[in-house]
Short mmCIF file of C-alpha atoms in Angstrom, two decimals:
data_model
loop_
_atom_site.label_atom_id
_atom_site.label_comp_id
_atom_site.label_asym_id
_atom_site.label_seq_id
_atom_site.Cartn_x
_atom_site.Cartn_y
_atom_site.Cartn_z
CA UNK A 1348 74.51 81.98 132.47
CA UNK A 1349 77.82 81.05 132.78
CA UNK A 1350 80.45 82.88 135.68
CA UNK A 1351 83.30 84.49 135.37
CA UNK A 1352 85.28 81.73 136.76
CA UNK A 1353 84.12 79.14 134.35
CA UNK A 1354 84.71 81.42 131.32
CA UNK A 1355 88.70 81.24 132.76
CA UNK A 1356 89.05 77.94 133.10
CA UNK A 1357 87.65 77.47 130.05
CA UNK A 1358 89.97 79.80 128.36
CA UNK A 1359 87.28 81.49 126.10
CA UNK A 1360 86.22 85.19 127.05
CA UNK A 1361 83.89 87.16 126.07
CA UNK A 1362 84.83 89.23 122.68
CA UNK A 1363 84.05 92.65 124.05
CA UNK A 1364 85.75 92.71 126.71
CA UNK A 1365 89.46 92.81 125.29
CA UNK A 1366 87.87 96.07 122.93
CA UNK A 1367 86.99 98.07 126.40
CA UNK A 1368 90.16 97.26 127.79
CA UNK A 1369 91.10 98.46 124.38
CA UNK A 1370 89.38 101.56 124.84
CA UNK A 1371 90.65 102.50 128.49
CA UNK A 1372 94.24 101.65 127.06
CA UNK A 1373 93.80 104.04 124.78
CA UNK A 1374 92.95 106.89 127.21
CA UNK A 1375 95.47 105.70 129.62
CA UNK A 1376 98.57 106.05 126.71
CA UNK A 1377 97.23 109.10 125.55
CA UNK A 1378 97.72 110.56 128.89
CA UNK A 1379 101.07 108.99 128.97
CA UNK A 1380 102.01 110.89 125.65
CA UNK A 1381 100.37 113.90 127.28
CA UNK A 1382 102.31 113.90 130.24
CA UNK A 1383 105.90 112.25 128.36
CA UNK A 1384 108.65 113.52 130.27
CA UNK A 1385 106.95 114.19 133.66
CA UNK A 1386 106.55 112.05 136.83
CA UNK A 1387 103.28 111.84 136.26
CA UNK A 1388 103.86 110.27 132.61
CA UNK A 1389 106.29 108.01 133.70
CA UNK A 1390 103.77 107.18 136.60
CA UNK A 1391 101.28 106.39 134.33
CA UNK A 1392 103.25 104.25 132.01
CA UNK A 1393 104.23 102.25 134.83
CA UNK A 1394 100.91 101.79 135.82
CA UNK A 1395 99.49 100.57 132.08
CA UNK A 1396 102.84 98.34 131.65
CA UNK A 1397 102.02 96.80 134.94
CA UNK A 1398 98.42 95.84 133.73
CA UNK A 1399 99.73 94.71 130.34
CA UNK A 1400 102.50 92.39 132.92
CA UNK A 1401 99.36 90.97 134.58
CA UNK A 1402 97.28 90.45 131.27
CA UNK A 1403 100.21 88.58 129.55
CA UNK A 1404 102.06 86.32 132.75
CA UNK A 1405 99.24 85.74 134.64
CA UNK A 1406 96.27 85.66 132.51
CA UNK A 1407 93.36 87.81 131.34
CA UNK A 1408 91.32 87.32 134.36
CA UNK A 1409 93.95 89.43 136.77
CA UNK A 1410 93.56 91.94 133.93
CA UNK A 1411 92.66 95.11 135.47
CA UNK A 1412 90.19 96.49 132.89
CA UNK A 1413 89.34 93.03 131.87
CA UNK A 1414 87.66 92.45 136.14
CA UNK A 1415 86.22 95.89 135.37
CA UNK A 1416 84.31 94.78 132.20
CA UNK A 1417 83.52 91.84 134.13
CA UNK A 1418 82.57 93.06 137.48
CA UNK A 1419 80.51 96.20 136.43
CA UNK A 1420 79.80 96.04 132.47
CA UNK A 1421 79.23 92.36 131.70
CA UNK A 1422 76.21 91.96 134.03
CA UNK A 1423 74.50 94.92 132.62
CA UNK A 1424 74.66 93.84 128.96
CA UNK A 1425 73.40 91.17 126.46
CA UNK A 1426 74.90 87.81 126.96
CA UNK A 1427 77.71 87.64 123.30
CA UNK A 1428 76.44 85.91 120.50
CA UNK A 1429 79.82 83.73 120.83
CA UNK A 1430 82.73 83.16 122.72
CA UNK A 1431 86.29 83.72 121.79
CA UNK A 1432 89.61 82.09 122.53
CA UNK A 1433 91.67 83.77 125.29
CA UNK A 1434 94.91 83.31 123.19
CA UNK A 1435 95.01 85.93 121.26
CA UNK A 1436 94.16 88.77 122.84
CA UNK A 1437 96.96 87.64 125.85
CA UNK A 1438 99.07 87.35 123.04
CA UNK A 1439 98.75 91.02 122.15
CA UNK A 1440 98.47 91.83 125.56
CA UNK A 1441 102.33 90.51 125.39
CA UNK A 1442 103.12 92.86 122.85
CA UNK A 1443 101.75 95.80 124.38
CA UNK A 1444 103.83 94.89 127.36
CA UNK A 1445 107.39 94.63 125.36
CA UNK A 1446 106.31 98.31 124.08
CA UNK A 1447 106.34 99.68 127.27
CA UNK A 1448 109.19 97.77 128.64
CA UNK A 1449 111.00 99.21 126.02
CA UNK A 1450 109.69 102.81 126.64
CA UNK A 1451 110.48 102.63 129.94
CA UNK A 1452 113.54 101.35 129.74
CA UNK A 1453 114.24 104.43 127.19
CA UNK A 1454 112.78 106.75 129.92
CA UNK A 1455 115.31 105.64 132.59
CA UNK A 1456 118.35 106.07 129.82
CA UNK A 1457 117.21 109.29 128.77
CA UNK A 1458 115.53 108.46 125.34
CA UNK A 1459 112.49 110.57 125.31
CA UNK A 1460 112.35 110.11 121.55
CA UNK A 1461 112.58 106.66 121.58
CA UNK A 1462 109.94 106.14 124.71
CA UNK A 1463 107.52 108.77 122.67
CA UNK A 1464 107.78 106.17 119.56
CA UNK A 1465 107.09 102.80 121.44
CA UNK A 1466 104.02 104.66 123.26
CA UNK A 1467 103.15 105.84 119.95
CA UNK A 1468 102.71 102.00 118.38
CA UNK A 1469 101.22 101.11 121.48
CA UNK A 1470 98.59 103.50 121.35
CA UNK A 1471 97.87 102.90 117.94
CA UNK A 1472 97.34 99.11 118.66
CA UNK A 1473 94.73 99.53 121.62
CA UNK A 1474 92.91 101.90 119.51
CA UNK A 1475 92.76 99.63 116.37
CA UNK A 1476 91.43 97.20 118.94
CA UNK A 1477 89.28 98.82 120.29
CA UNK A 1478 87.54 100.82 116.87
CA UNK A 1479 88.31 98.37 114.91
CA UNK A 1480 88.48 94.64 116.66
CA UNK A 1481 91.58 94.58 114.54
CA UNK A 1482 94.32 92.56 116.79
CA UNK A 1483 97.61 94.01 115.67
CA UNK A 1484 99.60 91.41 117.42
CA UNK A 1485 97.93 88.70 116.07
CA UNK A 1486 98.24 90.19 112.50
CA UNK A 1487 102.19 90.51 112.97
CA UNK A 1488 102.21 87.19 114.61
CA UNK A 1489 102.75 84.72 111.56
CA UNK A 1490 104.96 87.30 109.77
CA UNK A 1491 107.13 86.99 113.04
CA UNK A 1492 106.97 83.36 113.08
CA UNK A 1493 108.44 83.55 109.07
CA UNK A 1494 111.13 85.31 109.55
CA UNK A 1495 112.43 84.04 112.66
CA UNK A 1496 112.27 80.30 111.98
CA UNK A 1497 113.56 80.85 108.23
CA UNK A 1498 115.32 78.35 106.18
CA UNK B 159 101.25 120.60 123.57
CA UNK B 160 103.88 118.24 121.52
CA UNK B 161 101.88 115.11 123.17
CA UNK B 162 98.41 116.56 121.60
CA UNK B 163 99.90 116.65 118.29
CA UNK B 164 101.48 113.15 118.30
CA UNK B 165 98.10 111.98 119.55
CA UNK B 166 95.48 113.56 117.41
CA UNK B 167 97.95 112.51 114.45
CA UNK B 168 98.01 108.87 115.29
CA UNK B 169 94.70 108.94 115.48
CA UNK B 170 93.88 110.07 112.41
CA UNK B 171 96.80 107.27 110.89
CA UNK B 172 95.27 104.81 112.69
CA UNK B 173 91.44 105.68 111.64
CA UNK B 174 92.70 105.41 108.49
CA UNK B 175 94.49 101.99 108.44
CA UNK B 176 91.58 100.88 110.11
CA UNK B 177 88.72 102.03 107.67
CA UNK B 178 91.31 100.47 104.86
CA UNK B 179 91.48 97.22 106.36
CA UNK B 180 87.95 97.41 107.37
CA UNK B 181 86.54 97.26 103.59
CA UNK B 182 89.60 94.49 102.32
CA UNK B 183 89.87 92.49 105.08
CA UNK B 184 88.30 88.94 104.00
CA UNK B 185 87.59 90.09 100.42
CA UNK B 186 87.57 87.14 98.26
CA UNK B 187 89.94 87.65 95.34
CA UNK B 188 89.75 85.06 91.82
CA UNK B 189 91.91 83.47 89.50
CA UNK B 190 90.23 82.84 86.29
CA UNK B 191 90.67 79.73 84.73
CA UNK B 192 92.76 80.78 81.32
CA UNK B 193 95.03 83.04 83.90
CA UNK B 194 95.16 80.05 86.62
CA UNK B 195 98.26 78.15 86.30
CA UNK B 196 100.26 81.06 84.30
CA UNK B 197 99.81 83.99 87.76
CA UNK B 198 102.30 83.99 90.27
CA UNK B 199 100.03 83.57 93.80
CA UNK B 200 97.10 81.64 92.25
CA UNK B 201 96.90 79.53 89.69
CA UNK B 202 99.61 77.05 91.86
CA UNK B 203 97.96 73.41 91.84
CA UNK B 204 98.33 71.83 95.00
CA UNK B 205 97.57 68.17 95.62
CA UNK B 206 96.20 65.64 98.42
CA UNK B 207 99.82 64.95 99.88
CA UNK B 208 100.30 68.69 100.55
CA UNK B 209 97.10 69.67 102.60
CA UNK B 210 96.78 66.69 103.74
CA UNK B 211 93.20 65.59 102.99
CA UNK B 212 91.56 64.29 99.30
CA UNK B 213 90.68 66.79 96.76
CA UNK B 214 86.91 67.85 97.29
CA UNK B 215 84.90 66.20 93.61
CA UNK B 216 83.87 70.01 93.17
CA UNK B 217 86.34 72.11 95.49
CA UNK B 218 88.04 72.35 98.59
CA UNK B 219 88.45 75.03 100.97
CA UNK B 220 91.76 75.68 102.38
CA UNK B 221 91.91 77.05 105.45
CA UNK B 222 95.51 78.38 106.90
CA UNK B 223 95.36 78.94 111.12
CA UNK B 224 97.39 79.88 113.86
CA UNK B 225 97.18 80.17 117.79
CA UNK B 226 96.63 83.94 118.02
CA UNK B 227 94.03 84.19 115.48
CA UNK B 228 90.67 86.08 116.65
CA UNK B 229 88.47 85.33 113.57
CA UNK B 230 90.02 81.86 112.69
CA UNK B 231 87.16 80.20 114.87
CA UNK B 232 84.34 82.18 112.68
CA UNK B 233 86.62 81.32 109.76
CA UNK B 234 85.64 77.55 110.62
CA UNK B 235 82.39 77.69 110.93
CA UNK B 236 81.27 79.51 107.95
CA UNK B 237 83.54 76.94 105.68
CA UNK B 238 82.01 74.20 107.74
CA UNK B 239 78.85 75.83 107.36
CA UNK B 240 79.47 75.84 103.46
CA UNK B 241 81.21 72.43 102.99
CA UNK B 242 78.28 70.66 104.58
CA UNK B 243 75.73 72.45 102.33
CA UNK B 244 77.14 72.33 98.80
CA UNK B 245 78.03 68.84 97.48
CA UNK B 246 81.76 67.64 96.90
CA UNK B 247 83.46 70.35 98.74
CA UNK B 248 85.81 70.05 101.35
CA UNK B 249 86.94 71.63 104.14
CA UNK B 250 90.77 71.86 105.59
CA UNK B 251 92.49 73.54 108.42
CA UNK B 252 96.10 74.02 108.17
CA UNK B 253 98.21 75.08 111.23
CA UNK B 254 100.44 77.82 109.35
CA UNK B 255 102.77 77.43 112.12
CA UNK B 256 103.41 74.10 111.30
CA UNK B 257 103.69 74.38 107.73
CA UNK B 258 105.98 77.14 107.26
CA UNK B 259 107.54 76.08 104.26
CA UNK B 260 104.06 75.93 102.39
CA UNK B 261 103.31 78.97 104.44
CA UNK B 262 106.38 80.69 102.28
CA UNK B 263 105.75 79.07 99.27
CA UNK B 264 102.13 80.40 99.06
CA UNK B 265 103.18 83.49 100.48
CA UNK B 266 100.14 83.42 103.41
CA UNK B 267 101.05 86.14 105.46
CA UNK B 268 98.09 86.68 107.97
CA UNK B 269 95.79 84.11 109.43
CA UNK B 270 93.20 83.21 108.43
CA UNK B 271 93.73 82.88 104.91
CA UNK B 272 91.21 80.61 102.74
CA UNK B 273 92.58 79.27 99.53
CA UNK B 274 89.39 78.08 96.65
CA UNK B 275 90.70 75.06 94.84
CA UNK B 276 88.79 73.92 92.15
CA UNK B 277 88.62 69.71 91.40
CA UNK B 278 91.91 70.03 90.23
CA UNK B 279 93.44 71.34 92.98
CA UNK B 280 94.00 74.42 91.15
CA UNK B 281 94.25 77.89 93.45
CA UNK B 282 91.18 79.98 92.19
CA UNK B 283 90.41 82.25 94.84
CA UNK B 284 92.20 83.85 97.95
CA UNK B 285 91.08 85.78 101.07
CA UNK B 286 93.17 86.71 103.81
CA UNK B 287 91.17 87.60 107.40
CA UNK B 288 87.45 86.37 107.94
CA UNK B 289 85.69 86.15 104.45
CA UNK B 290 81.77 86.62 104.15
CA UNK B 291 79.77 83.33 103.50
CA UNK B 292 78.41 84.78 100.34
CA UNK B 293 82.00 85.55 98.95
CA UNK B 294 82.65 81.74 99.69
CA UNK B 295 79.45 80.59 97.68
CA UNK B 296 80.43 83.26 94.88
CA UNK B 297 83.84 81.83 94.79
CA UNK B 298 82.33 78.12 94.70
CA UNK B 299 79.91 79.32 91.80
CA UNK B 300 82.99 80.54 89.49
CA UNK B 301 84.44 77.54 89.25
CA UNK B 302 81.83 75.95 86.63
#
């Protein structure tokens, strides 16, 4: 059985745990689009942008719902069937994080609309994630790469 | 009450987009010979020099990656998986970041995406996300 630790420094995590963080992101935004305009929305927003800061700069492993998963949900389930690279799930973790920068930002200018919108796509992507394993970061990722470094 | 709306309706968007992409992603889609050569993404003929490896006798799998790429490692294994079991067919990974220009040209816009070549380095079938080992076989078993 391989720890926790040793999964991190070998940069491959277990699959399922990106989809429940997946899932509680979900809740969390919905809450925040529940509660857009209030203290308590902009509370919460803080709170999930801070946990998508943590997932992206310092790694999946200071991931809040990622040491749940580990802590109290790993134990009590089947060992995966395989391993998956860290990469890209930090990578969309990155993503999620520029969302809510940006609805934030909107927040403190005034831009409810704007805010509602970039909570919107974010709360679309953690629950594609986490219903459907589908990674919408990592989809967008070579289009990105295209159209940036053309010519 | 405006946040429950927006919600439940980006749910239902989402649920959608994902039951979509659940049933095409990785479908395997073919270029029949007398169309191969004459449609515009399939049918291009690429050669030795430009993935980098030697034409498989029967076929070679191409196999375009990237860095954020969940299913690319699965990707691998099943073309591994099939390269080692049916005879003269090779296996290639291509870093789509650093191929851009053939990235273009072929117009791969996701990764994975596994390009069939047939022995002539013709481009006879195309899947884009994590395509099912039978598809592969399927796709192998069309070329003849």
């Amino acid at each position: 059985m391989t720890t926790a630790t040793e999964v991190c420094t070998r940069v491959s995590i277990d699959p399922r745990g990106p989809r429940f963080g997946g899932a509680i992101t979900t809740v969390v935004l919905a809450i925040a689009l529940f509660t857009m305009g209030t203290a308590v929305g902009t509370a919460v927003l803080t709170w999930q942008t801070i946990v998508f800061g943590l997932g992206a700069f310092v790694g999946l492993w200071a991931q809040p719902y990622g040491w749940v998963f580990r802590t109290f949900i790993s134990p009590r389930i089947p060992v995966p069937a395989a391993l998956e690279e860290a990469a890209p799930p930090r990578f969309a973790q990155l993503v999620g994080f520029c969302f809510l920068a940006i609805a934030l930002a909107a927040i403190l200018l005034g831009g409810t609309l704007i805010a509602t919108i970039a909570v919107a796509f974010a709360l679309a992507a953690a629950f594609l994630n986490a219903a459907f394993n589908f990674c919408l970061g990592c989809e967008v990722f070579l289009l990105f790469k295209r159209l940036v470094r053309s010519g | 009450m405006n946040g429950i709306i927006i919600v439940i309706a980006i749910l239902i968007f989402a649920t959608a987009f994902g039951l979509w992409y659940r049933t095409n992603n990785g479908r395997m889609q073919t270029v029949a010979i007398h169309t191969a050569g004459a449609a515009e993404h399939g049918g291009e003929i690429l050669d030795a020099r430009t993935i980098g490896v030697d034409l498989g006798a029967r076929a070679t799998l191409v196999q375009f990656s990237s860095a954020f790429c969940q299913p690319c490692r699965a990707t691998r294994q099943i073309l591994d998986e099939v390269s080692g079991m049916v005879d003269g067919v090779v296996h290639v990974d291509i870093d789509a970041e650093a191929n851009l220009d053939l990235v273009r040209a072929l117009d791969i816009r996701r990764t994975p995406t596994v390009l069939v070549l047939d022995k002539a380095g013709r481009i006879r079938g195309r899947a884009s996300g994590l395509p099912r080992k039978v598809d592969v076989i399927a796709a192998l078993g069309d070329l003849d």
